[in-house]
Coordinates of C-alpha atoms (C1' of nucleotides) in Angstrom, one line a residue:
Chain A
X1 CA 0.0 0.0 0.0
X2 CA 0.8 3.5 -0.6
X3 CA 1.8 3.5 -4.0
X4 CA -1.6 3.5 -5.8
X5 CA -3.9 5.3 -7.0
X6 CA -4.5 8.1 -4.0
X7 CA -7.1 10.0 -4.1
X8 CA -9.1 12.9 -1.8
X9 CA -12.5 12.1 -0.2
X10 CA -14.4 15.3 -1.8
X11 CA -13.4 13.3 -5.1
X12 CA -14.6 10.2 -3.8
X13 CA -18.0 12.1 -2.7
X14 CA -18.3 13.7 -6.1
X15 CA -18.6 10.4 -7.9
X16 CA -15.1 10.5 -9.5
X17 CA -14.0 7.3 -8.3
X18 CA -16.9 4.9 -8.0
X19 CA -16.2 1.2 -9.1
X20 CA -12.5 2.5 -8.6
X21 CA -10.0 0.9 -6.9
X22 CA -8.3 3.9 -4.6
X23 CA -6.4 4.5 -1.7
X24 CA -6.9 6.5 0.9
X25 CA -5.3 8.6 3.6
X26 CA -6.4 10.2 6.7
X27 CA -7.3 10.0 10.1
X28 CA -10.0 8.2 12.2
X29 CA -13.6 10.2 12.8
X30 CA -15.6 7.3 14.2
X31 CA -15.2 3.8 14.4
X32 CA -18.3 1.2 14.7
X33 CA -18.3 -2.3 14.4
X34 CA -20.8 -5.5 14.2
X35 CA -19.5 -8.8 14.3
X36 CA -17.4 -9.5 11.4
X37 CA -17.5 -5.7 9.9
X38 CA -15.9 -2.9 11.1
X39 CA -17.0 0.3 9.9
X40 CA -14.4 3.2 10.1
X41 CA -15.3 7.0 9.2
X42 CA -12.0 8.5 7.5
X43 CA -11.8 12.5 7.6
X44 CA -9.0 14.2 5.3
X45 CA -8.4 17.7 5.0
X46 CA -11.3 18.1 2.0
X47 CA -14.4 15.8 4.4
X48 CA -15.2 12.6 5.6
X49 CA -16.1 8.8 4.2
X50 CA -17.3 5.9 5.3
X51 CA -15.1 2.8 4.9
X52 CA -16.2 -0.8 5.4
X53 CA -14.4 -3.6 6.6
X54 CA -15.2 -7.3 6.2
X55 CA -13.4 -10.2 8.6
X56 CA -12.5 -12.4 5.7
X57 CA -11.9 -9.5 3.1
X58 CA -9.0 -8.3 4.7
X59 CA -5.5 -9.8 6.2
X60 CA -6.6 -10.3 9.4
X61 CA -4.1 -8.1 11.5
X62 CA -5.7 -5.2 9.0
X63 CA -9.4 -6.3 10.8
X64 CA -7.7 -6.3 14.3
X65 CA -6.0 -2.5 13.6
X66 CA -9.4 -1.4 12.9
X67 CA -10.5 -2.6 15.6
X68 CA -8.2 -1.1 17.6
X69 CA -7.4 2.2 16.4
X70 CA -8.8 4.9 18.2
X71 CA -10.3 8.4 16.7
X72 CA -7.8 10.2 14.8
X73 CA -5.1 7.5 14.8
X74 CA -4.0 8.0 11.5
X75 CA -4.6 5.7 8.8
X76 CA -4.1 4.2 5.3
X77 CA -6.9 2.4 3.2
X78 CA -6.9 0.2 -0.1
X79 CA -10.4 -0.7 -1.3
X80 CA -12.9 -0.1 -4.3
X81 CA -15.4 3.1 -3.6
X82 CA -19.1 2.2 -4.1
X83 CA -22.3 3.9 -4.1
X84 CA -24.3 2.8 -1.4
X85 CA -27.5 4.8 0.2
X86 CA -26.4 2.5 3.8
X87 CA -23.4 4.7 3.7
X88 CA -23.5 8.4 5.4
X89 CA -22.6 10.8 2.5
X90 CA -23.8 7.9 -0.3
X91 CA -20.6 6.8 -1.1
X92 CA -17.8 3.9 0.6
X93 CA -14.9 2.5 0.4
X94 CA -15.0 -1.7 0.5
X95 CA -12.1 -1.9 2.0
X96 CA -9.3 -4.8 1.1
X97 CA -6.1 -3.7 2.9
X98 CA -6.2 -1.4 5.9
X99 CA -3.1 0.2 7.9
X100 CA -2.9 2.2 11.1
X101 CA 0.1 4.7 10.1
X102 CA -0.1 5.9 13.9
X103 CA -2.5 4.3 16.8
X104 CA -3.9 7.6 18.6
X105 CA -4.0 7.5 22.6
X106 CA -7.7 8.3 23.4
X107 CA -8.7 11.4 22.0
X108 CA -10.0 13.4 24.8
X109 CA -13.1 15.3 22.3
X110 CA -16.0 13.4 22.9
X111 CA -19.3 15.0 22.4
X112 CA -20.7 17.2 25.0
X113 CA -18.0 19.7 25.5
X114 CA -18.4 22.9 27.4
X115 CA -17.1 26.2 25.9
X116 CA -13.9 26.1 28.3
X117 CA -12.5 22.6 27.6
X118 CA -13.0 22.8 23.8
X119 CA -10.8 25.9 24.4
X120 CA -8.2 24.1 27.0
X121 CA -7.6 21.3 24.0
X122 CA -7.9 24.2 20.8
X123 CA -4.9 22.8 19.2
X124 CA -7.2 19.3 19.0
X125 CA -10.4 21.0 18.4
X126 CA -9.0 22.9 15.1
X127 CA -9.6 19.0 13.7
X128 CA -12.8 19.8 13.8
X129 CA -15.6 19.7 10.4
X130 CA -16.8 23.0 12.2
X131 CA -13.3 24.9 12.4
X132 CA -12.1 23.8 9.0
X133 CA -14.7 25.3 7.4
X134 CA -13.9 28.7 8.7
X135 CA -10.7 28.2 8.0
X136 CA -11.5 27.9 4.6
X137 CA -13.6 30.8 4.6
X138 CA -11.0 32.7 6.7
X139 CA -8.2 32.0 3.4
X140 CA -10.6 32.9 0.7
X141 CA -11.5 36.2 2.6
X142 CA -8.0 37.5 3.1
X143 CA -7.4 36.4 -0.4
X144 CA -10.0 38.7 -1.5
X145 CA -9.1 41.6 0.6
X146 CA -5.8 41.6 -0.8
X147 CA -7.0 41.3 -4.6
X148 CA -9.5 43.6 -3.7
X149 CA -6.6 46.7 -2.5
X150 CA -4.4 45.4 -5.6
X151 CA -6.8 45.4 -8.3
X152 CA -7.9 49.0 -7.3
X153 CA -4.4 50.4 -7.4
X154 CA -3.1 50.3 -4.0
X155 CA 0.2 49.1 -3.2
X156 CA 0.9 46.4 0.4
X157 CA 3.5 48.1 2.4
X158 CA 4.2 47.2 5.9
X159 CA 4.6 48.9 9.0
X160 CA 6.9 47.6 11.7
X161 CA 5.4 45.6 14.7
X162 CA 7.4 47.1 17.4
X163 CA 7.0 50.9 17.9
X164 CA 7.6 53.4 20.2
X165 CA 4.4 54.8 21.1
X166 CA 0.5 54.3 20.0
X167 CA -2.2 56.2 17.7
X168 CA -5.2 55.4 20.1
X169 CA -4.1 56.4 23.8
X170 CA -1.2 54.5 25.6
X171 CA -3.3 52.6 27.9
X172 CA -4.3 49.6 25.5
X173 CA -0.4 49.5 24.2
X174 CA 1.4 45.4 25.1
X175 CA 4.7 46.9 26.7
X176 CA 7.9 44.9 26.3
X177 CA 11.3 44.9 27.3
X178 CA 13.1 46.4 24.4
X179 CA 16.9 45.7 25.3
X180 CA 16.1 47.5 28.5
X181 CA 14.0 50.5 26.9
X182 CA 10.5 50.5 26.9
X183 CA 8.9 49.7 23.8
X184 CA 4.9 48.3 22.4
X185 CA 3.8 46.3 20.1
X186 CA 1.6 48.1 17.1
X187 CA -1.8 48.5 17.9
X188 CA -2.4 50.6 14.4
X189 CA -0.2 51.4 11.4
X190 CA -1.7 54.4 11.8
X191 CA 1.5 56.2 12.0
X192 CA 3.0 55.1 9.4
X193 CA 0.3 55.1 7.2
X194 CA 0.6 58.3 7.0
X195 CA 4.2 58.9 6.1
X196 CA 3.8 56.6 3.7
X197 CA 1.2 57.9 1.7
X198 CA 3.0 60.4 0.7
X199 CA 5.8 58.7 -1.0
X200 CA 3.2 55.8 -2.0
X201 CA -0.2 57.7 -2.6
X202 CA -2.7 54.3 -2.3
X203 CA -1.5 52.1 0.0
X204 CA -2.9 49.1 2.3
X205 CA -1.8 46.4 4.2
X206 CA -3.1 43.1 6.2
X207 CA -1.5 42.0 9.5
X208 CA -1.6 41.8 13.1
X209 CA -2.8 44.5 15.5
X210 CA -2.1 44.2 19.6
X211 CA -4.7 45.6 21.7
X212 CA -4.3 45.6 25.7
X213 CA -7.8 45.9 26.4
X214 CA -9.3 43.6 28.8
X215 CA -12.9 43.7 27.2
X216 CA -14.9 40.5 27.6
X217 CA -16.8 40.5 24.3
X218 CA -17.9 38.7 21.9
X219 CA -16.2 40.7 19.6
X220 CA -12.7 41.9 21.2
X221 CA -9.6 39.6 20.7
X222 CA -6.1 41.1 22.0
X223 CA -4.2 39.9 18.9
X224 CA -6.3 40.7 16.0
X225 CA -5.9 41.2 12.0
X226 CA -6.1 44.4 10.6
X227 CA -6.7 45.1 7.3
X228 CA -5.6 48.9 6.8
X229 CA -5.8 51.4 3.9
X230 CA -4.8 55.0 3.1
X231 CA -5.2 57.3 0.0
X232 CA -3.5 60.5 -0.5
X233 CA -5.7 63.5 -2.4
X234 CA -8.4 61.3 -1.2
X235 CA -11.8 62.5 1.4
X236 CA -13.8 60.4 3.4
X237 CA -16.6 59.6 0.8
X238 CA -13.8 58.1 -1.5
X239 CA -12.4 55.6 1.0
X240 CA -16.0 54.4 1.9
X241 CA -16.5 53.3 -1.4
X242 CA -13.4 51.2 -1.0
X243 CA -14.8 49.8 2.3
X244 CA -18.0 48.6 1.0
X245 CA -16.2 47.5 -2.0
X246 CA -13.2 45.5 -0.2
X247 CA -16.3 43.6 1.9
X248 CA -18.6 43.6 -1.1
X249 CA -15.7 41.6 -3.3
X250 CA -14.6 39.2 -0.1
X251 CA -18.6 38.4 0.4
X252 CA -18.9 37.3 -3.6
X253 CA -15.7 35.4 -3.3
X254 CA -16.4 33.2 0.1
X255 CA -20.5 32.6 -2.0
X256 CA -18.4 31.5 -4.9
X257 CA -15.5 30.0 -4.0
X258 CA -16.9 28.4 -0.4
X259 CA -20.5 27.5 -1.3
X260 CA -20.9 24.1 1.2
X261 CA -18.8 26.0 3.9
X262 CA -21.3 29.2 3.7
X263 CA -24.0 26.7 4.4
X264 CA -22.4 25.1 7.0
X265 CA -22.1 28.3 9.1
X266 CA -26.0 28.9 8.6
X267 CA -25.5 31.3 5.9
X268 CA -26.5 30.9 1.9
X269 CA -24.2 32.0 -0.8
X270 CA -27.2 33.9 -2.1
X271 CA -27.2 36.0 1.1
X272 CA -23.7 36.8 0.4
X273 CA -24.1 37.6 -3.2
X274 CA -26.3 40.5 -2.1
X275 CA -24.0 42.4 -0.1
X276 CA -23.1 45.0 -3.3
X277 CA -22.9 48.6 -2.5
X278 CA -23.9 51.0 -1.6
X279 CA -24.7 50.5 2.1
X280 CA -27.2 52.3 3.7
X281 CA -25.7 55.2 4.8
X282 CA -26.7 58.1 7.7
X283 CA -24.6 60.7 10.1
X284 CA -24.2 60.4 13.5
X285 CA -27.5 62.9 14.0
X286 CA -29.4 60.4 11.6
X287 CA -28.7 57.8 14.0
X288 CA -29.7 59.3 17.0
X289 CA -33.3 60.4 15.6
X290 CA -33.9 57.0 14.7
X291 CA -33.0 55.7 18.0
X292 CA -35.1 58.1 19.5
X293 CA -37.8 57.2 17.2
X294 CA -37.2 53.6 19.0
X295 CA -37.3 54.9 22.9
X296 CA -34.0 55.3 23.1
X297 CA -32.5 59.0 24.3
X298 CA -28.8 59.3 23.5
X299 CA -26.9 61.8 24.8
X300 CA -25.3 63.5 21.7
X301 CA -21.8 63.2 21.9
X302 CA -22.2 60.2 23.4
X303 CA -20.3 57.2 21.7
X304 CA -22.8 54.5 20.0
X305 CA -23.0 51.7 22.4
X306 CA -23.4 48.0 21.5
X307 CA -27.4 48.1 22.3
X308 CA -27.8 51.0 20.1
X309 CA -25.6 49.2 16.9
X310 CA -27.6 46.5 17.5
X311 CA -30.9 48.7 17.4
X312 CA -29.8 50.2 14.4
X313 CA -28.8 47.2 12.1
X314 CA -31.7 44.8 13.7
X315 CA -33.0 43.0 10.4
X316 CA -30.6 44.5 8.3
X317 CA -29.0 42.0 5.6
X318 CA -25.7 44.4 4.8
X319 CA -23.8 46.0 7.2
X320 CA -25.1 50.1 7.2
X321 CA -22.3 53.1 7.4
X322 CA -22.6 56.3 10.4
X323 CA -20.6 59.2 9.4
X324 CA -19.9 62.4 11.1
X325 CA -19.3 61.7 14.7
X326 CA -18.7 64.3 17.1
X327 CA -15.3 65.0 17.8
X328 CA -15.1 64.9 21.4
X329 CA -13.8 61.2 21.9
X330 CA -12.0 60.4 18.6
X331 CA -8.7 60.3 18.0
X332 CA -6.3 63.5 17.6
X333 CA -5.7 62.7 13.7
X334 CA -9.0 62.6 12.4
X335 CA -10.3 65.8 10.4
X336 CA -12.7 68.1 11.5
X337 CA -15.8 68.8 9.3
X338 CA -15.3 72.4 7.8
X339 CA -19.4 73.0 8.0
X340 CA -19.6 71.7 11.6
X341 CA -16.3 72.1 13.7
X342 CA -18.1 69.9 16.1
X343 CA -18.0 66.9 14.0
X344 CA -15.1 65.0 12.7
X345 CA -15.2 63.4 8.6
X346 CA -15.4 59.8 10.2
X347 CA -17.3 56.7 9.9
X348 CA -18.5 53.3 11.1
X349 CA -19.2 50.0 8.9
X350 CA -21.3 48.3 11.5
X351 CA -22.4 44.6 10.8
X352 CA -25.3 42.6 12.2
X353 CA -26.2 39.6 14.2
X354 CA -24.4 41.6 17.5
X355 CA -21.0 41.9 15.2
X356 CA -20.9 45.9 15.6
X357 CA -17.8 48.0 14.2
X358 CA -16.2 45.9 11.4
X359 CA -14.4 49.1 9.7
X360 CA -13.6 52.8 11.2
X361 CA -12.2 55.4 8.9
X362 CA -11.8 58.9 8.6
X363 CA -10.4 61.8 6.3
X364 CA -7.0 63.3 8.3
X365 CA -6.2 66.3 9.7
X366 CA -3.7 67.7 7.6
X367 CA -3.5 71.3 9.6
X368 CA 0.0 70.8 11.9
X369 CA -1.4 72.9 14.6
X370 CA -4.7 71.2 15.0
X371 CA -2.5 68.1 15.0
X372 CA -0.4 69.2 18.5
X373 CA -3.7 70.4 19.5
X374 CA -5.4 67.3 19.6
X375 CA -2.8 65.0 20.9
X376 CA -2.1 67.9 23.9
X377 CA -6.2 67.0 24.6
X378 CA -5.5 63.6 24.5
X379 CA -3.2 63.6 26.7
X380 CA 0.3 63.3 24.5
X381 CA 3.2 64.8 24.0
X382 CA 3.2 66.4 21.1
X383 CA 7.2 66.1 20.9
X384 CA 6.9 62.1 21.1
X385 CA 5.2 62.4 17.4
X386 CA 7.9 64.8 15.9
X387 CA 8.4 62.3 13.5
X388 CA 5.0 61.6 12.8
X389 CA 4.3 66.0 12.3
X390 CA 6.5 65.9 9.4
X391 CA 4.0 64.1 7.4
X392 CA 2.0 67.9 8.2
X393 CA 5.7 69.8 7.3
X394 CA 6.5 68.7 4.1
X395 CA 3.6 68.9 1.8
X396 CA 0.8 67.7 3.5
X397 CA -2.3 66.9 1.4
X398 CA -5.9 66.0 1.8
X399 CA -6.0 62.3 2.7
X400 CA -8.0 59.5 4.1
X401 CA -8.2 56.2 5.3
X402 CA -9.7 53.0 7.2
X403 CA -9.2 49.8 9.9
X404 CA -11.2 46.5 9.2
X405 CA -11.1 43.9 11.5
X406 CA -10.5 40.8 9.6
X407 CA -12.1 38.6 12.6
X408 CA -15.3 41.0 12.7
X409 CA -15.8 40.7 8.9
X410 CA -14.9 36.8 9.4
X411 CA -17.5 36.6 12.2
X412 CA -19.8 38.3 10.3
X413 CA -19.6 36.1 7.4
X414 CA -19.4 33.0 9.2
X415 CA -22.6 34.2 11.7
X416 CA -20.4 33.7 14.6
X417 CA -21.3 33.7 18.0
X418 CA -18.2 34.5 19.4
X419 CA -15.4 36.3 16.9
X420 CA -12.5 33.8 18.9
X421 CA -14.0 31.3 16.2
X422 CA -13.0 33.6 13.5
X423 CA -8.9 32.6 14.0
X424 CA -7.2 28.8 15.3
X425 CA -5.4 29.8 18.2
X426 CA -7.3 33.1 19.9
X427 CA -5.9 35.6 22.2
X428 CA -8.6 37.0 24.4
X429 CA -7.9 39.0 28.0
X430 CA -7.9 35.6 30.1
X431 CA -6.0 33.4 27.8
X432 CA -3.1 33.2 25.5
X433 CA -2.6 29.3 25.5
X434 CA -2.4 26.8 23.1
Chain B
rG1 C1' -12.3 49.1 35.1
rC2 C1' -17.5 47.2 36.7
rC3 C1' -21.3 43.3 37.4
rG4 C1' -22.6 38.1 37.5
rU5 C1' -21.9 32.6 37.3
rC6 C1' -19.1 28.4 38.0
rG7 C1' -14.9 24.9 39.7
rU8 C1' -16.9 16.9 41.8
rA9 C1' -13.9 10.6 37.2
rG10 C1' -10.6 11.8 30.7
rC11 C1' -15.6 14.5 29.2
rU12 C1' -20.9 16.2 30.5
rC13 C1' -23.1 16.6 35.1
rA14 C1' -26.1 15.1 39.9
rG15 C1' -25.0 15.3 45.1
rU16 C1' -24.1 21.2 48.4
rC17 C1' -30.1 24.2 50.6
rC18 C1' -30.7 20.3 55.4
rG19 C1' -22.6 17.8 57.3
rG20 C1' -22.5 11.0 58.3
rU21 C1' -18.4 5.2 53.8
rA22 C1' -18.0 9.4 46.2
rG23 C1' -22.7 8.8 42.1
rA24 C1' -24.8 8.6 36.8
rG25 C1' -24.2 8.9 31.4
rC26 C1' -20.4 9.1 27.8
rC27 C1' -15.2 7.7 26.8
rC28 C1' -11.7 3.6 27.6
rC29 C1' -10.8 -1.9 28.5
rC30 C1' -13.0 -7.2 28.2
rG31 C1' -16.9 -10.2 25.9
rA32 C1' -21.3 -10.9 22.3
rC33 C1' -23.3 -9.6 17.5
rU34 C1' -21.7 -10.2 9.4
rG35 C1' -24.6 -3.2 7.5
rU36 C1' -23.4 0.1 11.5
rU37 C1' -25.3 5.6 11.2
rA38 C1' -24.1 9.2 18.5
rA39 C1' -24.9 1.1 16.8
rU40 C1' -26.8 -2.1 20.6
rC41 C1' -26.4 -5.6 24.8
rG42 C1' -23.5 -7.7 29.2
rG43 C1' -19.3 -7.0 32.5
rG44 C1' -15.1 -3.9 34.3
rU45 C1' -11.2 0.1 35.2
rG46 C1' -11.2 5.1 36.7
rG47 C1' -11.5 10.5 42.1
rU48 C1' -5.5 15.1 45.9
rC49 C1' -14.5 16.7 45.1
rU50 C1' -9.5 23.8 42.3
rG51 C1' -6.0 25.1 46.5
rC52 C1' -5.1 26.9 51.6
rG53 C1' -7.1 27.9 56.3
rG54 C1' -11.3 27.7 59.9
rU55 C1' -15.8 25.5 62.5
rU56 C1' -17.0 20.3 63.9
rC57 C1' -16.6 13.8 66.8
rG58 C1' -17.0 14.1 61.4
rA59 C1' -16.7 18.8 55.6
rA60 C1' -17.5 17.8 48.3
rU61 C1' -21.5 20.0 51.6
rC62 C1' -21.0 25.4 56.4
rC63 C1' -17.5 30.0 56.9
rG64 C1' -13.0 32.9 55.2
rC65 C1' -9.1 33.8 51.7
rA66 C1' -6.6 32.7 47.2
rC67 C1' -6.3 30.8 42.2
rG68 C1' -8.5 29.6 37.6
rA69 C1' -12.3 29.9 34.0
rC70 C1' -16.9 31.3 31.6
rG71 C1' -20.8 35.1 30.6
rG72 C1' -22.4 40.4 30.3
rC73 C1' -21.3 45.9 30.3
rG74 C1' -17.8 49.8 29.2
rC75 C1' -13.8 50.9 25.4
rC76 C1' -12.5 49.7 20.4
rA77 C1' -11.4 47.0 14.8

RNA sequence: GCCGUCGUAGCUCAGUCCGGUAGAGCCCCCGACUGUUAAUCGGGUGGUCUGCGGUUCGAAUCCGCACGACGGCGCCA
């Protein structure tokens, strides 16, 4: 065995190989067995078949293995694939040779698992029909992201990971020992976006962002992927378009590419295939009348909370864009709104089913004095970011930009509960292990 | 940062209110069964009851502290 005619279980289920004689490789899903037949459900990387074993059709150490083996021992199988409706999935492989490449110890996923241990044993659980199918989706998502940004003219640079200071307030900055100095892991590109820009005008990017925040959400991780863009000569209306664009494009490539997986997760590949621009679209003010419209009295100036982006994209079947938020709260390097100094030139993309803020953008301020002003209010010093104030010294131009989180837009594909699903090995406040 | 819940076999849990020899199902092991679908049937192995301290003749159970985890809010992507 070994040398013949190997072949994948989603070709086997397909109906490629039937009457075939194949082989077959994989590990151990289930194991059942009735007198002289042993029944043994094979998973590879592309799904799962059932292969039958008679007592006097194999050698007979081959019927004792399969006995044996436990779930996920790995294995090898030689047999001819048949149709058969007895068979989960239709198909089986009638089995004439049959080798344990490794004998598992007991596999400690049963069913019945509570939230924690699935988490305790993540490195096993990623095995999982469930977690390979986001996985999937997860690829053909960042995939699309990135054809999306390079088929619209922008070119990937990348920011360093380690950096001196932050772009959102120093308190949700990972500190580490930098040869003795103090120095934080990136929590934006933010910075460095926008030096860039203006030596490579379009430009994005897709990696990790640290945040030290020790929010217990649904939605928060503490290492996250952050898909980032900036444009020079660019305003905030422009870079929308490329937010609901980027999503639109990854939404028609996962109902393409990933039909079965889409279906899996409880979505349909039509559902997807609606999600085109434009998005509904309405201001901060907007927002507020409706939710007053709904009994609920925000403050204005007040930060939209997760109750009231749930209120607002309730029934909603694309994510819906809030623009022109006041500018008390938001960060030093966003631009004011020249009709209504109160407001900054910002927006949300906020998603449905209890995902919230997927993508926050804004046009820049470009004015250097507004600049040190901001960060002074914020509680910086505005001699920390010297560096950074060059990009407002030497020709500084109108230009604008945006954050996705790449679990959010995952979780909201995939109808997530929890966005820790969204990414194999999760890093939430309370955990950072497997 | 705030609020809440939980910790008993490898896993899921009961037992805790009302203190008295540690329980069930699944997993695993042994046996039976020639088409199983979470197979079934019979038998068996398996425990520092999260830790430390206190009350008590006696603590999984009552009290205190610690640790760990999960859920929700705030903040954000």
């Amino acid at each position: 065995m070994g040398r013949g005619f190997m072949v994948s279980i989603a070709e086997i289920l397909k109906g490629r190989h039937t009457g075939k004689e194949v082989e077959l490789r994989g590990w151990i899903y289930r194991t059942r067995s009735v007198g002289g037949k042993a029944f043994v459900v094979v998973r590879d990387a592309t799904g799962i078949v059932q292969v039958a074993l008679s007592r006097d059709s194999v050698p007979p150490d081959a019927f004792g293995a399969a006995e044996k083996a436990l779930i996920e021992s790995a294995v090898l199988v030689r047999g001819k694939v048949v149709e058969d409706k007895r068979a989960p999935g239709g198909f089986e492989i009638r089995a004439d040779d049959f080798k344990v490449i490794h004998f598992a110890e007991k596999f400690p996923i049963q069913e019945d698992l509570s939230e924690e241990f699935l988490l305790d044993v993540r490195h096993l659980w990623v095995r999982s029909q469930r977690m390979t199918a986001i996985f999937r989706i997860r690829h053909t998502t960042f995939g699309a992201v990135h054809e999306y940004f390079r088929d619209h003219g922008f070119w990937e640079v990348h920011p360093p990971m380690i950096t001196p200071s932050g772009s959102e307030g120093g308190s949700t900055l990972f500190e580490l020992d930098y040869f003795g100095r103090k120095a934080h892991l990136t929590q934006s590109w933010q910075l460095y976006a926008e030096a860039l820009v203006l030596a490579m005008e379009k430009i994005y990017y897709i990696g990790p962002s640290f945040r030290a925040e020790k929010s217990r959400t649904t939605r928060h991780l503490t290492e996250y992927w952050h898909a980032e863009m900036e444009q020079a000569w660019a305003g905030m209306d422009d870079v929308i378009k490329h937010a609901e664009g980027a999503i639109s494009h990854a939404c028609q490539r996962v109902a393409e590419e990933r039909p079965d997986d889409v279906v899996a997760m409880g979505r349909t590949p039509e559902f997807l295939k609606a999600v085109k621009p434009p998005f509904e679209r309405m201001t901060y003010d907007d927002a507020l009348k409706i939710l007053k419209k709904q009994g609920m009295d925000i403050e204005w100036g007040k930060d939209l909370r997760t109750l009231e982006e749930r209120a607002l994209t309730e029934g909603k079947s694309k994510p819906i864009i809030v623009t022109h938020y006041p500018r008390v709260t938001q960060a030093f390097y966003k631009a004011r709104d020249p009709k209504h100094p109160d407001l900054v030139l910002a927006f949300d993309l906020i998603g449905g089913d209890g995902v919230g803020e997927i993508v926050g953008g804004s046009e820049r301020e470009t004015d250097l004095e507004a600049i040190k002003k901001g960060l002074k209010e914020q509680g910086e010093d505005p001699k920390a970011y010297d560096w950074y104030l060059d990009s407002r010294r030497f020709g500084s131009v109108q230009h604008a930009g945006f954050g996705m989180g790449m679990e959010r837009l995952i979780q909201w594909i995939c109808k997530l509960d929890h966005i820790r699903d969204a990414v194999p090995f999760p890093r939430t406040p309370a955990r950072f292990a497997p």
